[in-house]
JSON list of C-alpha atoms in Angstrom, two decimals:
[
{"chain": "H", "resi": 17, "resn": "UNK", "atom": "CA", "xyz": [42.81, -16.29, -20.33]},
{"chain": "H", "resi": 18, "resn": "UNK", "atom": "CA", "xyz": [41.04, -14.37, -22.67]},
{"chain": "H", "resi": 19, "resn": "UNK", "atom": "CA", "xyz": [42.86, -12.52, -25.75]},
{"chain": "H", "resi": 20, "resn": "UNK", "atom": "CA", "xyz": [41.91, -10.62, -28.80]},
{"chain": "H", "resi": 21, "resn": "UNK", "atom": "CA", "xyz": [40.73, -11.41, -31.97]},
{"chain": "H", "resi": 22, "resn": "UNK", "atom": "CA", "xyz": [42.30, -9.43, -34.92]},
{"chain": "H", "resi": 23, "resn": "UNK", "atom": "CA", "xyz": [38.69, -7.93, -35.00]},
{"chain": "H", "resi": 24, "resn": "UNK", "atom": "CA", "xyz": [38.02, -6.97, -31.69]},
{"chain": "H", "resi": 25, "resn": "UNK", "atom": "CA", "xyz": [38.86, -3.61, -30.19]},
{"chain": "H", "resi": 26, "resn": "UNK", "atom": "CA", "xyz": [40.54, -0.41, -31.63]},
{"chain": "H", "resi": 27, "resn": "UNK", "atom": "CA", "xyz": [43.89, -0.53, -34.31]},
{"chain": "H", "resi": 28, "resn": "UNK", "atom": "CA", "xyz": [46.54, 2.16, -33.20]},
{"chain": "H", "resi": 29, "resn": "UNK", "atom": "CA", "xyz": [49.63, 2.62, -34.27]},
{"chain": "H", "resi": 30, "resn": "UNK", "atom": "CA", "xyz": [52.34, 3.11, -31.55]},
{"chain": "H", "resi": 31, "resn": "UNK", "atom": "CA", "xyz": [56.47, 4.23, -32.19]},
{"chain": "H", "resi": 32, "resn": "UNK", "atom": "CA", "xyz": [59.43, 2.42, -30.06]},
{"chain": "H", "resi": 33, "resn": "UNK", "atom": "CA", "xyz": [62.63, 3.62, -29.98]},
{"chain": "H", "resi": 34, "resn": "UNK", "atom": "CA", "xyz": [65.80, 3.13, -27.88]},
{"chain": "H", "resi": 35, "resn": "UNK", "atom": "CA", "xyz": [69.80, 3.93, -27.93]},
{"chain": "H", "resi": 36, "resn": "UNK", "atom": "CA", "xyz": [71.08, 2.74, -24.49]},
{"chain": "H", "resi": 37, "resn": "UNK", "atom": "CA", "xyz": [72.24, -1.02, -23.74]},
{"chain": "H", "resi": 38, "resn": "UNK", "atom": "CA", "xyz": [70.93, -3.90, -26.49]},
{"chain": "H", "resi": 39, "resn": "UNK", "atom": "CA", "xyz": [68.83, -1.75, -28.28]},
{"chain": "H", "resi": 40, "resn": "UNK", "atom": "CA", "xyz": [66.91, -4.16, -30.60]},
{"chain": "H", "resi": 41, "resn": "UNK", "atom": "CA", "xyz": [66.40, -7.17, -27.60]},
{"chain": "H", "resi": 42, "resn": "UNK", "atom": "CA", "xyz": [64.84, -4.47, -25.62]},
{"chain": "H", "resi": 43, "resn": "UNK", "atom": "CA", "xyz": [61.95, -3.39, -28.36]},
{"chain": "H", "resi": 44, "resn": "UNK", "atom": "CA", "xyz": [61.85, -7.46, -28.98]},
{"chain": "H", "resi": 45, "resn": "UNK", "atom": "CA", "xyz": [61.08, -7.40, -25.41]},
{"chain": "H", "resi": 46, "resn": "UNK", "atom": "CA", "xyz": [58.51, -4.61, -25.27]},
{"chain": "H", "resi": 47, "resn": "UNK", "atom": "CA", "xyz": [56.60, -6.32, -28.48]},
{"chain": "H", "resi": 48, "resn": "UNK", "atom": "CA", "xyz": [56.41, -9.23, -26.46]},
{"chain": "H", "resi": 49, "resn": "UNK", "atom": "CA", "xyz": [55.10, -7.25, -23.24]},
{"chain": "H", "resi": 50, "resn": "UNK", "atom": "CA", "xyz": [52.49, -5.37, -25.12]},
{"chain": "H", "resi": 51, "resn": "UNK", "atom": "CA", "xyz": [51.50, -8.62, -26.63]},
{"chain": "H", "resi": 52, "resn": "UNK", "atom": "CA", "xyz": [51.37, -10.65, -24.06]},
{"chain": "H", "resi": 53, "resn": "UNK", "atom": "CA", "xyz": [48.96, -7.94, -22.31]},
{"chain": "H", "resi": 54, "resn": "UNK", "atom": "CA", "xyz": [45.43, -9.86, -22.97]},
{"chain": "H", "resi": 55, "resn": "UNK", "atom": "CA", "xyz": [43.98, -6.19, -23.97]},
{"chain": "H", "resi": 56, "resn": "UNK", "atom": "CA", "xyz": [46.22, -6.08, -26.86]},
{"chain": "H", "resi": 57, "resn": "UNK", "atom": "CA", "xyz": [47.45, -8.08, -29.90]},
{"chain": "H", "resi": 58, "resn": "UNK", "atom": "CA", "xyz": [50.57, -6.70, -31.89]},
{"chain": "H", "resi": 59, "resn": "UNK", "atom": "CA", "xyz": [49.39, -7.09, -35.87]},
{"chain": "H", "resi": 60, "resn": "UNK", "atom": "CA", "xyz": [52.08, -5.59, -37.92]},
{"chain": "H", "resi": 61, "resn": "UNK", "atom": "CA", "xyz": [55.84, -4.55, -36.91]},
{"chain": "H", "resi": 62, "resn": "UNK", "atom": "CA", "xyz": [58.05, -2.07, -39.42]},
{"chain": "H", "resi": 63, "resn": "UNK", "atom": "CA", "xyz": [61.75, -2.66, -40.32]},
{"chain": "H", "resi": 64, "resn": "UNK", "atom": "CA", "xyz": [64.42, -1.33, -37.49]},
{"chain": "H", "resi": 65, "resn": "UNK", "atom": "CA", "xyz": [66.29, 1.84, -38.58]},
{"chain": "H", "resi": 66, "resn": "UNK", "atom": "CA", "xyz": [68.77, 3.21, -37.31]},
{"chain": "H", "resi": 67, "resn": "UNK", "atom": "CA", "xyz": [68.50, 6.84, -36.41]},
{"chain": "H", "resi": 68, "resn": "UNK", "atom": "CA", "xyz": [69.82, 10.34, -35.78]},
{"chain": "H", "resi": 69, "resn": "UNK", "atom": "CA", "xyz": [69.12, 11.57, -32.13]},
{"chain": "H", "resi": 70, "resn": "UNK", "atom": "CA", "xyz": [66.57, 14.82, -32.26]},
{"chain": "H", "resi": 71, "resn": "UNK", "atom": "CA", "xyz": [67.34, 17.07, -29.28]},
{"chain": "H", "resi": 72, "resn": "UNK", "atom": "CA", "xyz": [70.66, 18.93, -27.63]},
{"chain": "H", "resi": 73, "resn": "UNK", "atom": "CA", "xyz": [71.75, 15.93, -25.82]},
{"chain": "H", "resi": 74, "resn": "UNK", "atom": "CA", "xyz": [74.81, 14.53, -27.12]},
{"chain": "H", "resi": 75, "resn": "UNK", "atom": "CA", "xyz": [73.43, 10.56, -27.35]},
{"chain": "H", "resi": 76, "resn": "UNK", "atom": "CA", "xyz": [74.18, 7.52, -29.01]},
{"chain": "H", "resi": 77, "resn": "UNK", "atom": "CA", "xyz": [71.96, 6.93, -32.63]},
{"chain": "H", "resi": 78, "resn": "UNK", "atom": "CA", "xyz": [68.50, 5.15, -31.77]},
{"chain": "H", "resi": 79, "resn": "UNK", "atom": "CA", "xyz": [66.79, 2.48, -33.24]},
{"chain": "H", "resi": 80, "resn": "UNK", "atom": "CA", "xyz": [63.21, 2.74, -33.73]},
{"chain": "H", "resi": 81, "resn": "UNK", "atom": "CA", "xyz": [60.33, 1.31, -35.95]},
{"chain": "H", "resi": 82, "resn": "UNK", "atom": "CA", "xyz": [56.81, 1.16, -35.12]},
{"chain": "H", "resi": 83, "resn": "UNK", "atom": "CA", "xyz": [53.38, -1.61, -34.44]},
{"chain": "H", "resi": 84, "resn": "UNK", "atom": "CA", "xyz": [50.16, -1.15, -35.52]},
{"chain": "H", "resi": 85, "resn": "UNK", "atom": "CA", "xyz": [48.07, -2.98, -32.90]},
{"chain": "H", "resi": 86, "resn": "UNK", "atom": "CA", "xyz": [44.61, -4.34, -31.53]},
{"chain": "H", "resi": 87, "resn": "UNK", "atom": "CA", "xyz": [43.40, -2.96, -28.46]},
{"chain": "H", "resi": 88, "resn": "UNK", "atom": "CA", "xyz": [40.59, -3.08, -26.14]},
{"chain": "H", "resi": 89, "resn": "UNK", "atom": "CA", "xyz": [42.19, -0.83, -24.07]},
{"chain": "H", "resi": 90, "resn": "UNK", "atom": "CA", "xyz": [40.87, 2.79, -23.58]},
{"chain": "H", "resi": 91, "resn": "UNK", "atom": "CA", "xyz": [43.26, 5.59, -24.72]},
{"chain": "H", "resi": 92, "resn": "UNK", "atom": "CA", "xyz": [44.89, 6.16, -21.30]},
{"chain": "H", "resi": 93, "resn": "UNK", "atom": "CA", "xyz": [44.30, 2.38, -20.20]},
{"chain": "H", "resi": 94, "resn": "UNK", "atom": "CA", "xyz": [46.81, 1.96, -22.96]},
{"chain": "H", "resi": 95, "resn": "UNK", "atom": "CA", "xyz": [49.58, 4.65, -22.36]},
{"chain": "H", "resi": 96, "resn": "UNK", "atom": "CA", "xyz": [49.26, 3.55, -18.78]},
{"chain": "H", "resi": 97, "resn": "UNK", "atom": "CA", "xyz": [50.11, 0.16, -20.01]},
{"chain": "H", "resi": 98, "resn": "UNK", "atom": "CA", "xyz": [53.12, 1.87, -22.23]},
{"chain": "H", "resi": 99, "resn": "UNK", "atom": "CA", "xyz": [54.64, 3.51, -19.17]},
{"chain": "H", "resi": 100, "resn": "UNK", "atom": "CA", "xyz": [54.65, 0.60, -17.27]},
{"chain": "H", "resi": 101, "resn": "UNK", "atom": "CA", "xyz": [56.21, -1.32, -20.08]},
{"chain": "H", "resi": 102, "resn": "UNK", "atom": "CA", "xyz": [59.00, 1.39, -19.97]},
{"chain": "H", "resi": 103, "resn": "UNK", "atom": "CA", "xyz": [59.47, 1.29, -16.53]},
{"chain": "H", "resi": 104, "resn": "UNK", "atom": "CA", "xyz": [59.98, -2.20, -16.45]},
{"chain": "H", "resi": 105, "resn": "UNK", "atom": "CA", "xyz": [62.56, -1.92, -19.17]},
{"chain": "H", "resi": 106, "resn": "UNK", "atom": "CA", "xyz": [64.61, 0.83, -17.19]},
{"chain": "H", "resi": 107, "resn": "UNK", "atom": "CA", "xyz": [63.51, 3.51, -18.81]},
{"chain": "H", "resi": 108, "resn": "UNK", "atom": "CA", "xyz": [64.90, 6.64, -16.42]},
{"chain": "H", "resi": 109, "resn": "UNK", "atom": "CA", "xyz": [63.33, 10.27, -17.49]},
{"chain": "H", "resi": 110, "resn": "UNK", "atom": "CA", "xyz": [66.28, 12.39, -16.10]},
{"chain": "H", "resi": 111, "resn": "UNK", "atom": "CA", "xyz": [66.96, 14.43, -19.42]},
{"chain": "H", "resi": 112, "resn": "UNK", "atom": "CA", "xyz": [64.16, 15.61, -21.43]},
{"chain": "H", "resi": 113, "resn": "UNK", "atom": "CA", "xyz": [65.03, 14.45, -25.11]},
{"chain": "H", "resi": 114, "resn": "UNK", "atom": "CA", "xyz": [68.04, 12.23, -23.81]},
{"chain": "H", "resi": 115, "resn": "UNK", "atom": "CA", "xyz": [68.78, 8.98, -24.16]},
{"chain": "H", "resi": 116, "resn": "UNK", "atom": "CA", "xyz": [66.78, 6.03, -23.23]},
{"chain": "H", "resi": 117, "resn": "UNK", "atom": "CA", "xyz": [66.64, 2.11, -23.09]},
{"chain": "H", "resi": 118, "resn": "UNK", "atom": "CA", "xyz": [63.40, 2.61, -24.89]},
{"chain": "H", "resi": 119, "resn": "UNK", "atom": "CA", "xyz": [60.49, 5.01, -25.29]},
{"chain": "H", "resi": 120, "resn": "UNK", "atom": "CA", "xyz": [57.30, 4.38, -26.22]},
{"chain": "H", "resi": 121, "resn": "UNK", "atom": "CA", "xyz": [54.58, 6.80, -28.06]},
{"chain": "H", "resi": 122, "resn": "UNK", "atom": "CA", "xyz": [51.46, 6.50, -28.69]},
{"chain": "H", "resi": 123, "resn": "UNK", "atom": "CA", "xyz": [50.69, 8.26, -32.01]},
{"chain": "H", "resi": 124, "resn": "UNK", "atom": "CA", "xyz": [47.01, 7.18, -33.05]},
{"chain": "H", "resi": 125, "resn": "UNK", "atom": "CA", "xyz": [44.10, 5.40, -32.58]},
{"chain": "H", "resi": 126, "resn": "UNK", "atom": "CA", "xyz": [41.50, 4.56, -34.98]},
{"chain": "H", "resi": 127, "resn": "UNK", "atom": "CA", "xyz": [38.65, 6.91, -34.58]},
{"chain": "H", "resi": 128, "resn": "UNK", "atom": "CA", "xyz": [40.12, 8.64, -31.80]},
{"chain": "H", "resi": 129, "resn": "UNK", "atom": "CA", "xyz": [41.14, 12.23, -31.35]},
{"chain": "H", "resi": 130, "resn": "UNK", "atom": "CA", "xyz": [42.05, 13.49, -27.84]},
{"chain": "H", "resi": 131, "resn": "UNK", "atom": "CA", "xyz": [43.73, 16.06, -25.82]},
{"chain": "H", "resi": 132, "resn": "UNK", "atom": "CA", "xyz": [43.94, 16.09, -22.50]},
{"chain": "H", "resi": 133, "resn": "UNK", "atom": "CA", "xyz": [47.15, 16.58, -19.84]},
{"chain": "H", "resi": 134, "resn": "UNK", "atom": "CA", "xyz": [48.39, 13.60, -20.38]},
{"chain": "H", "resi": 135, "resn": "UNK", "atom": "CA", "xyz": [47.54, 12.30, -23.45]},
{"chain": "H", "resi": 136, "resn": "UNK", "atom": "CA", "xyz": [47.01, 14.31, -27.27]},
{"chain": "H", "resi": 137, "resn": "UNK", "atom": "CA", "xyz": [45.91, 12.16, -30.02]},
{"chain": "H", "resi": 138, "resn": "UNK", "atom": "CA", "xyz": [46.38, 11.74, -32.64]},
{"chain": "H", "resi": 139, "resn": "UNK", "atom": "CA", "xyz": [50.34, 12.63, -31.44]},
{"chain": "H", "resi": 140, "resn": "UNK", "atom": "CA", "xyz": [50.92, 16.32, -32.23]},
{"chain": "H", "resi": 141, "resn": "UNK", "atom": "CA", "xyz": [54.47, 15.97, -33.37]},
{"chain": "H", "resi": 142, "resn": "UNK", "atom": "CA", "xyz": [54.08, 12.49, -35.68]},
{"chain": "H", "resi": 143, "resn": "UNK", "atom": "CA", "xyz": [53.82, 14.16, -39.17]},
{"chain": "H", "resi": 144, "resn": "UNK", "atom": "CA", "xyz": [56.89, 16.21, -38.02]},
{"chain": "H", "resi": 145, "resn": "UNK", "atom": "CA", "xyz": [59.50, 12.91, -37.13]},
{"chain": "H", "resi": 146, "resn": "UNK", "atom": "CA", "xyz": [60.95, 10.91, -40.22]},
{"chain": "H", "resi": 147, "resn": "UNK", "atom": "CA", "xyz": [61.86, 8.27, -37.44]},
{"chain": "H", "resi": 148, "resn": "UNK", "atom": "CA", "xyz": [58.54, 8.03, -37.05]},
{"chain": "H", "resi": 149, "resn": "UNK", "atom": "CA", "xyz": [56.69, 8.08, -40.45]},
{"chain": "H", "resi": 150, "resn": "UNK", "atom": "CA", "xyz": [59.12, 6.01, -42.25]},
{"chain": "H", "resi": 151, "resn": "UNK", "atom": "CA", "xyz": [58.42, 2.98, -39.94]},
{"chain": "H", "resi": 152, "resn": "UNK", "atom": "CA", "xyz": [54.44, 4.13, -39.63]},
{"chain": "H", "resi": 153, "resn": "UNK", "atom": "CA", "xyz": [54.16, 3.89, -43.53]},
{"chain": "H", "resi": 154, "resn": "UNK", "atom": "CA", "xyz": [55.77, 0.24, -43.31]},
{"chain": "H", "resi": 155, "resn": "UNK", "atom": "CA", "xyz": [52.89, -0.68, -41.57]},
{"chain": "H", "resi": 156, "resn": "UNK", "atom": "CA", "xyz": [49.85, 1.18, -41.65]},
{"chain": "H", "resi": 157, "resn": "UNK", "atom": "CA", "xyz": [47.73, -0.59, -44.47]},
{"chain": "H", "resi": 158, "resn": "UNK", "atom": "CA", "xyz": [45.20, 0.37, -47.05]},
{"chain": "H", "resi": 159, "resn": "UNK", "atom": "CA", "xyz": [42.08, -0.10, -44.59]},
{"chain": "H", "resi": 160, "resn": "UNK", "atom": "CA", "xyz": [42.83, 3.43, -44.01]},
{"chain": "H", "resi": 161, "resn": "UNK", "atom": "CA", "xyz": [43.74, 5.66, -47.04]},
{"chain": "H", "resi": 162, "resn": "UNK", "atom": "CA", "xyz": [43.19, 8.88, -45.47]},
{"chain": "H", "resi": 163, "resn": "UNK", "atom": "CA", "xyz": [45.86, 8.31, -42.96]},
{"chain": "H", "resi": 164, "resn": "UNK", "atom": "CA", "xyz": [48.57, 6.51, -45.23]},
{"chain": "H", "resi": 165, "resn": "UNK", "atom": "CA", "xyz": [47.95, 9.44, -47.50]},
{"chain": "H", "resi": 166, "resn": "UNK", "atom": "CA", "xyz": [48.63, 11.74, -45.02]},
{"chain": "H", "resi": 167, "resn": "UNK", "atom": "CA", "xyz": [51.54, 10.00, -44.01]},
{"chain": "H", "resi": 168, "resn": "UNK", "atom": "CA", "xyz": [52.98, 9.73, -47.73]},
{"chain": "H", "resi": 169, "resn": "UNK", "atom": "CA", "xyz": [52.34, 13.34, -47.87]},
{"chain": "H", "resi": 170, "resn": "UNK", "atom": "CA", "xyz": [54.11, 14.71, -44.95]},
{"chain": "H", "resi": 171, "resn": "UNK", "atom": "CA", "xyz": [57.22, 12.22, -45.81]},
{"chain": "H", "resi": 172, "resn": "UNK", "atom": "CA", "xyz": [57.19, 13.69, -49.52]},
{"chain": "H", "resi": 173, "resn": "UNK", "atom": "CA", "xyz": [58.09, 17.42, -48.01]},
{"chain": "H", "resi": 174, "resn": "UNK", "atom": "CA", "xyz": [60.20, 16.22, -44.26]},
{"chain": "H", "resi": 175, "resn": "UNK", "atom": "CA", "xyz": [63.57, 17.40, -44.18]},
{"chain": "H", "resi": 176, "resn": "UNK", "atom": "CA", "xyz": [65.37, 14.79, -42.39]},
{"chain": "H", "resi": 177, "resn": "UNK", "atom": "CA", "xyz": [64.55, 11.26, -43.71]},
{"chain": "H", "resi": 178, "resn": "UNK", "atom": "CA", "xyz": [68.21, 10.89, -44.30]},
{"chain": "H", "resi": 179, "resn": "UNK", "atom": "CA", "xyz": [68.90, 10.77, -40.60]},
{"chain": "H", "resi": 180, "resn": "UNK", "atom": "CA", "xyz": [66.85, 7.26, -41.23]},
{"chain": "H", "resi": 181, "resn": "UNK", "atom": "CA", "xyz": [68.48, 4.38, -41.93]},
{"chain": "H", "resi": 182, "resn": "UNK", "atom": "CA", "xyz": [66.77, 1.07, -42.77]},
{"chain": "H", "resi": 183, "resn": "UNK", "atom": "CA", "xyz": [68.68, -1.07, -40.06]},
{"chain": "H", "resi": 184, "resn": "UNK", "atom": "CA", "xyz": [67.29, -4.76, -40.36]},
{"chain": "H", "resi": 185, "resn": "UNK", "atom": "CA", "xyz": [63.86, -6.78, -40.49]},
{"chain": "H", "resi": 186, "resn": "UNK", "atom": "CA", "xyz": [62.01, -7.10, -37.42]},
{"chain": "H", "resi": 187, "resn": "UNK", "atom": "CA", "xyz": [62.75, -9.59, -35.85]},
{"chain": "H", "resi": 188, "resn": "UNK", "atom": "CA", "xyz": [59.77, -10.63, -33.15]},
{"chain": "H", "resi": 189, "resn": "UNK", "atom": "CA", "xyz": [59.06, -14.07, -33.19]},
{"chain": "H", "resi": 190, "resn": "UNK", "atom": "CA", "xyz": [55.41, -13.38, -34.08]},
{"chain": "H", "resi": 191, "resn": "UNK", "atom": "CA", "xyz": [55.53, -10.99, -36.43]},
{"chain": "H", "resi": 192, "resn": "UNK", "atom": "CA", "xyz": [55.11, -12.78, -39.47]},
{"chain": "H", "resi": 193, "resn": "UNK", "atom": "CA", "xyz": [52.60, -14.70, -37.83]},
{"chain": "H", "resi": 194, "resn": "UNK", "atom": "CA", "xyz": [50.83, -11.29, -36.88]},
{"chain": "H", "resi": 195, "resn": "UNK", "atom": "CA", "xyz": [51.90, -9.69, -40.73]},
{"chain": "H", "resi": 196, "resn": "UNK", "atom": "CA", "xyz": [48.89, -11.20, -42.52]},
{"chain": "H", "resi": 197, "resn": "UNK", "atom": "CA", "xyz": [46.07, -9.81, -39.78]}
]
C-alpha cells in the first residue's frame, strides 16, 4: 500500500473538537483514521484544551486541539474524507452549533485559497476562534512565517483565550514519531 512521504503532497492544518461521550479516545481515534488514510500523513498534533462551548446551546465544555498534515488529497477529496471520518464516529448534525462526538474543520491548505458551496479556504472564521488558534500556533512551524504571524497576531487582540484551557499532551501513539517531520 502506498503512503506519503513527509514531502509529498500539500501541508494543511485541520481543528478537532468534541464534548459528547470519551472525548479525547474519540480525536485519538480520528488521528488514527486520517492517518491511516494512504492520502494523508498526520505530522504534528497540539496539546488538548479544554474549552468553552461558542453558540446558544447549553453543552458540555469541548476538547479540541489541532494537526498539521500531509496530503495528496484535493481540497474537497479531503473534507469528503473529514465527513466520513465524522460520520463514522457518530457525529449527528441535529443542532447547528450543538454538541458533538467530534467535529472536524478544515482551516487551511498550503497554497490554497477557495470558496465554493461547500468548502471556503482558508476557513473564514479561524482568526476569529481562540479554540482554534491556540492549538494552530502549537503546531504550525516556521516554514511558514506569514501564517504563524498572522496567527500570533490575531491571538494578541482575541477576546476569549481564557475560555482555553491547556488540558493535557496529545496523546496519539505517533505523534512524537510524526513531531520531528
Amino acid at each position: 500500500m502506498f503512503k506519503l512521504s513527509p514531502s509529498d503532497g500539500s501541508e494543511a492544518y485541520i481543528a478537532l473538537g468534541a464534548n459528547l461521550g470519551d472525548r479525547e479516545a474519540t480525536l485519538m481515534q480520528a488521528i488514527s483514521l486520517l492517518h491511516d488514510h494512504q492520502e494523508i500523513t498526520v505530522l504534528r498534533c497540539s496539546k488538548l484544551y479544554e474549552t468553552d462551548p461558542v453558540g446558544p446551546v447549553d453543552q458540555p465544555n469541548f476538547v479540541n486541539m489541532a494537526l498539521a498534515l500531509r496530503t495528496t488529497l484535493a481540497p474537497e477529496a479531503l473534507l469528503q474524507v473529514m465527513l466520513q471520518i465524522e460520520h463514522v464516529l457518530g457525529r449527528e448534525r441535529t443542532i447547528r452549533w450543538g454538541p458533538r462526538t467530534v467535529d472536524l474543520d478544515l482551516l487551511w491548505i498550503k497554497g490554497k485559497q477557495m470558496d465554493t458551496d461547500h468548502l471556503t479556504l482558508p476557513h473564514p472564521r479561524m482568526m476569529e476562534r481562540a479554540f482554534v488558534l491556540v492549538p494552530m500556533n502549537d503546531i504550525v512551524n516556521e516554514e511558514d512565517p506569514e501564517l504563524k504571524e498572522q496567527i500570533e497576531s490575531a491571538l494578541n487582540v482575541l477576546d476569549g483565550k481564557d475560555g482555553v484551557r491547556f488540558w493535557k499532551t496529545c496523546s496519539w501513539p505517533s505523534a512524537s514519531a510524526h513531531s520531528a517531520n
